[in-house]
Amino acid sequence: EGVMSKLAKANKDFRAGKYGESVVSYARLLEQSPEMKSHIRFNIELAGRRMSTSPRTNLTRNVNPKVSIIIPAHNVEKYIDEALSSIAKQSLENLEVIIVDDGSTDGTLKTTKAFSEVDQRFKVISISQASGNPGTPRNVGIAFARGEYLAFVDADDWVDADFFNKLYRGAGSEKADIVTASAIFKVSRENLTKIIINAKEY
């Protein structure tokens, strides 16, 4: 199936009001055809806006969030609760958390929806068929993000309570577009030890 036929199918889904399906298709095309980036990005953003106002979704916009945290999730039932709990405890106010369930067949979607029901900062997008890579759900999440900054957290990770507060303050202090957190991994025969480098305090 060629690029143009895939684009035609995505456009057909969009016109039929199948915004979630069209966003996934557009995101996959974005990876396959970077030369069409501007056109496909516009379609993704338009589909995202339409989906955000649909009564069938829970993607009510947070007003001017400081950070949009995007979490791709696929069959991570054992880990997702700890990841989301750590994000729920963040000291930085005005966050939005966009979880993109990438065709999970375990209890991942159930857990993520439970968080969204009790905390309006959490939004869940469900992709019915797994994409097979983290790039597609991340692109889907970006389509709905409205934060001043974007952040990505893996579904089997967790973050300290001040993690995003420090990064956000650091970005503001340095007038930076991109902020990263560093870590060193020390490998021995017995085990793997993760040593965190303390970031500059802001």
CSV table of C-alpha atoms in Angstrom, one decimal:
chain,number,residue,atom,x,y,z
A,1,GLU,CA,0.0,0.0,0.0
A,2,GLY,CA,1.5,3.3,-1.1
A,3,VAL,CA,1.8,6.6,0.8
A,4,MET,CA,-0.9,8.3,-1.2
A,5,SER,CA,-3.4,5.5,-0.6
A,6,LYS,CA,-2.6,5.5,3.1
A,7,LEU,CA,-3.1,9.2,3.1
A,8,ALA,CA,-6.4,8.8,1.4
A,9,LYS,CA,-7.6,6.3,3.9
A,10,ALA,CA,-6.5,8.6,6.8
A,11,ASN,CA,-8.4,11.5,5.2
A,12,LYS,CA,-11.5,9.2,4.8
A,13,ASP,CA,-11.4,8.3,8.5
A,14,PHE,CA,-11.1,12.0,9.4
A,15,ARG,CA,-14.1,13.0,7.2
A,16,ALA,CA,-16.1,10.1,8.8
A,17,GLY,CA,-15.4,11.5,12.3
A,18,LYS,CA,-13.0,8.7,13.2
A,19,TYR,CA,-10.5,11.1,14.6
A,20,GLY,CA,-8.6,8.6,16.7
A,21,GLU,CA,-8.0,6.3,13.8
A,22,SER,CA,-7.0,9.1,11.5
A,23,VAL,CA,-4.5,10.5,14.0
A,24,VAL,CA,-2.8,7.1,14.3
A,25,SER,CA,-2.7,6.8,10.5
A,26,TYR,CA,-1.3,10.3,10.1
A,27,ALA,CA,1.4,9.6,12.8
A,28,ARG,CA,2.5,6.5,10.9
A,29,LEU,CA,2.7,8.4,7.7
A,30,LEU,CA,4.8,11.1,9.4
A,31,GLU,CA,7.4,8.5,10.2
A,32,GLN,CA,7.3,7.0,6.7
A,33,SER,CA,7.2,10.3,4.7
A,34,PRO,CA,9.1,13.1,6.4
A,35,GLU,CA,8.9,15.1,3.2
A,36,MET,CA,5.2,15.5,3.9
A,37,LYS,CA,5.8,16.7,7.5
A,38,SER,CA,4.1,20.1,7.3
A,39,HIS,CA,0.9,18.7,5.6
A,40,ILE,CA,0.6,15.7,7.9
A,41,ARG,CA,1.3,17.7,11.0
A,42,PHE,CA,-1.5,20.1,10.1
A,43,ASN,CA,-3.9,17.1,9.7
A,44,ILE,CA,-2.8,15.6,13.0
A,45,GLU,CA,-3.3,18.9,14.9
A,46,LEU,CA,-6.7,19.4,13.2
A,47,ALA,CA,-7.8,15.9,14.1
A,48,GLY,CA,-6.6,16.4,17.6
A,49,ARG,CA,-8.6,19.6,18.0
A,50,ARG,CA,-11.8,17.9,16.7
A,51,MET,CA,-11.2,14.9,19.0
A,52,SER,CA,-10.7,17.1,22.0
A,53,THR,CA,-14.1,18.6,21.6
A,54,SER,CA,-15.9,15.4,20.9
A,55,PRO,CA,-18.3,14.3,23.7
A,56,ARG,CA,-17.0,10.7,23.3
A,57,THR,CA,-13.5,11.5,24.7
A,58,ASN,CA,-12.2,12.7,28.0
A,59,LEU,CA,-9.6,15.0,26.4
A,60,THR,CA,-10.9,18.3,27.9
A,61,ARG,CA,-8.1,20.8,27.6
A,62,ASN,CA,-6.1,21.9,30.6
A,63,VAL,CA,-5.7,25.7,30.3
A,64,ASN,CA,-2.2,26.6,29.4
A,65,PRO,CA,-0.4,23.7,31.0
A,66,LYS,CA,3.3,24.2,31.8
A,67,VAL,CA,4.3,20.7,30.8
A,68,SER,CA,2.6,18.0,28.7
A,69,ILE,CA,3.8,14.6,29.8
A,70,ILE,CA,3.3,12.0,27.1
A,71,ILE,CA,3.4,8.3,28.1
A,72,PRO,CA,3.3,5.6,25.4
A,73,ALA,CA,2.0,2.4,27.0
A,74,HIS,CA,1.9,-1.2,25.7
A,75,ASN,CA,1.2,-4.2,28.0
A,76,VAL,CA,2.8,-2.6,31.0
A,77,GLU,CA,0.2,-3.6,33.6
A,78,LYS,CA,2.9,-4.5,36.1
A,79,TYR,CA,4.6,-1.1,36.0
A,80,ILE,CA,2.2,1.6,34.9
A,81,ASP,CA,0.6,2.1,38.3
A,82,GLU,CA,4.0,3.1,39.8
A,83,ALA,CA,4.8,5.4,36.9
A,84,LEU,CA,1.5,7.2,37.0
A,85,SER,CA,1.5,7.5,40.8
A,86,SER,CA,4.9,9.2,40.7
A,87,ILE,CA,3.7,11.7,38.1
A,88,ALA,CA,0.5,12.4,40.1
A,89,LYS,CA,2.7,13.5,43.0
A,90,GLN,CA,4.7,16.1,41.1
A,91,SER,CA,5.2,19.3,42.9
A,92,LEU,CA,5.0,21.3,39.6
A,93,GLU,CA,1.4,22.6,39.2
A,94,ASN,CA,-0.6,22.8,36.0
A,95,LEU,CA,0.5,19.6,34.2
A,96,GLU,CA,-1.3,17.6,31.6
A,97,VAL,CA,-0.5,13.9,31.3
A,98,ILE,CA,-1.4,12.2,28.0
A,99,ILE,CA,-1.3,8.4,28.1
A,100,VAL,CA,-1.4,6.7,24.7
A,101,ASP,CA,-2.4,3.1,25.2
A,102,ASP,CA,-0.8,1.3,22.1
A,103,GLY,CA,-3.1,-1.7,21.7
A,104,SER,CA,-2.5,-3.3,25.1
A,105,THR,CA,-4.0,-6.7,25.6
A,106,ASP,CA,-3.5,-6.8,29.4
A,107,GLY,CA,-4.9,-4.5,32.1
A,108,THR,CA,-2.9,-1.4,31.1
A,109,LEU,CA,-5.9,0.5,29.6
A,110,LYS,CA,-8.0,-0.2,32.7
A,111,THR,CA,-5.4,1.2,35.0
A,112,THR,CA,-4.8,4.3,32.9
A,113,LYS,CA,-8.5,5.0,32.7
A,114,ALA,CA,-8.8,4.6,36.5
A,115,PHE,CA,-6.3,7.4,36.9
A,116,SER,CA,-8.1,9.7,34.4
A,117,GLU,CA,-11.4,9.2,36.3
A,118,VAL,CA,-10.0,10.5,39.6
A,119,ASP,CA,-7.4,13.1,38.3
A,120,GLN,CA,-8.5,15.4,35.4
A,121,ARG,CA,-4.9,16.1,34.5
A,122,PHE,CA,-4.7,12.5,33.1
A,123,LYS,CA,-6.0,12.0,29.6
A,124,VAL,CA,-6.1,8.6,27.9
A,125,ILE,CA,-6.0,7.9,24.1
A,126,SER,CA,-6.5,4.3,23.1
A,127,ILE,CA,-5.1,2.9,19.9
A,128,SER,CA,-7.0,-0.3,19.0
A,129,GLN,CA,-4.2,-2.0,17.1
A,130,ALA,CA,-0.6,-1.9,18.4
A,131,SER,CA,1.8,0.1,16.3
A,132,GLY,CA,4.8,-1.9,17.3
A,133,ASN,CA,7.0,1.1,18.1
A,134,PRO,CA,7.1,3.9,20.6
A,135,GLY,CA,7.3,6.6,18.0
A,136,THR,CA,3.7,6.3,16.8
A,137,PRO,CA,2.0,6.7,20.2
A,138,ARG,CA,4.4,9.6,21.0
A,139,ASN,CA,3.4,11.4,17.8
A,140,VAL,CA,-0.3,10.8,18.6
A,141,GLY,CA,0.3,12.3,22.1
A,142,ILE,CA,2.0,15.3,20.6
A,143,ALA,CA,-1.1,16.0,18.5
A,144,PHE,CA,-3.1,16.6,21.7
A,145,ALA,CA,-0.4,18.3,23.8
A,146,ARG,CA,-0.9,21.9,24.7
A,147,GLY,CA,1.9,22.4,27.2
A,148,GLU,CA,4.6,25.0,27.1
A,149,TYR,CA,7.0,22.1,27.1
A,150,LEU,CA,6.8,18.5,26.1
A,151,ALA,CA,8.1,15.6,28.2
A,152,PHE,CA,8.2,11.9,27.6
A,153,VAL,CA,8.1,9.3,30.4
A,154,ASP,CA,8.3,5.5,29.7
A,155,ALA,CA,5.5,3.5,31.2
A,156,ASP,CA,7.9,1.3,33.2
A,157,ASP,CA,9.8,4.3,34.8
A,158,TRP,CA,9.1,6.6,37.7
A,159,VAL,CA,10.2,10.1,38.6
A,160,ASP,CA,10.9,11.9,41.8
A,161,ALA,CA,8.3,14.4,43.1
A,162,ASP,CA,10.4,17.5,42.2
A,163,PHE,CA,11.6,16.1,38.8
A,164,PHE,CA,9.5,18.3,36.5
A,165,ASN,CA,9.6,21.3,38.8
A,166,LYS,CA,13.4,21.3,38.7
A,167,LEU,CA,13.5,20.9,34.9
A,168,TYR,CA,10.8,23.6,34.3
A,169,ARG,CA,12.6,26.1,36.6
A,170,GLY,CA,15.9,25.3,35.0
A,171,ALA,CA,14.4,25.9,31.5
A,172,GLY,CA,13.0,29.3,32.6
A,173,SER,CA,16.2,30.3,34.3
A,174,GLU,CA,18.4,29.5,31.3
A,175,LYS,CA,15.8,30.5,28.7
A,176,ALA,CA,16.3,27.0,27.2
A,177,ASP,CA,14.2,25.2,24.6
A,178,ILE,CA,15.4,21.8,25.7
A,179,VAL,CA,16.3,20.5,29.2
A,180,THR,CA,17.6,17.0,29.9
A,181,ALA,CA,18.3,15.0,33.1
A,182,SER,CA,21.5,13.0,33.2
A,183,ALA,CA,22.4,9.7,34.7
A,184,ILE,CA,25.5,7.4,34.8
A,185,PHE,CA,25.1,3.6,34.7
A,186,LYS,CA,27.9,1.7,36.4
A,187,VAL,CA,28.0,-2.0,35.4
A,188,SER,CA,29.6,-4.6,37.6
A,189,ARG,CA,29.6,-8.4,37.4
A,190,GLU,CA,27.1,-8.7,40.3
A,191,ASN,CA,24.5,-6.1,39.4
A,192,LEU,CA,23.6,-2.9,37.5
A,193,THR,CA,23.7,0.2,39.6
A,194,LYS,CA,22.1,3.5,38.5
A,195,ILE,CA,23.9,6.6,39.8
A,196,ILE,CA,22.0,9.8,39.4
A,197,ILE,CA,23.9,13.0,38.8
A,198,ASN,CA,22.3,15.8,40.8
A,199,ALA,CA,21.0,18.5,38.5
A,200,LYS,CA,21.8,22.1,39.2
A,201,GLU,CA,19.4,23.6,41.7
A,202,TYR,CA,17.2,26.4,40.4
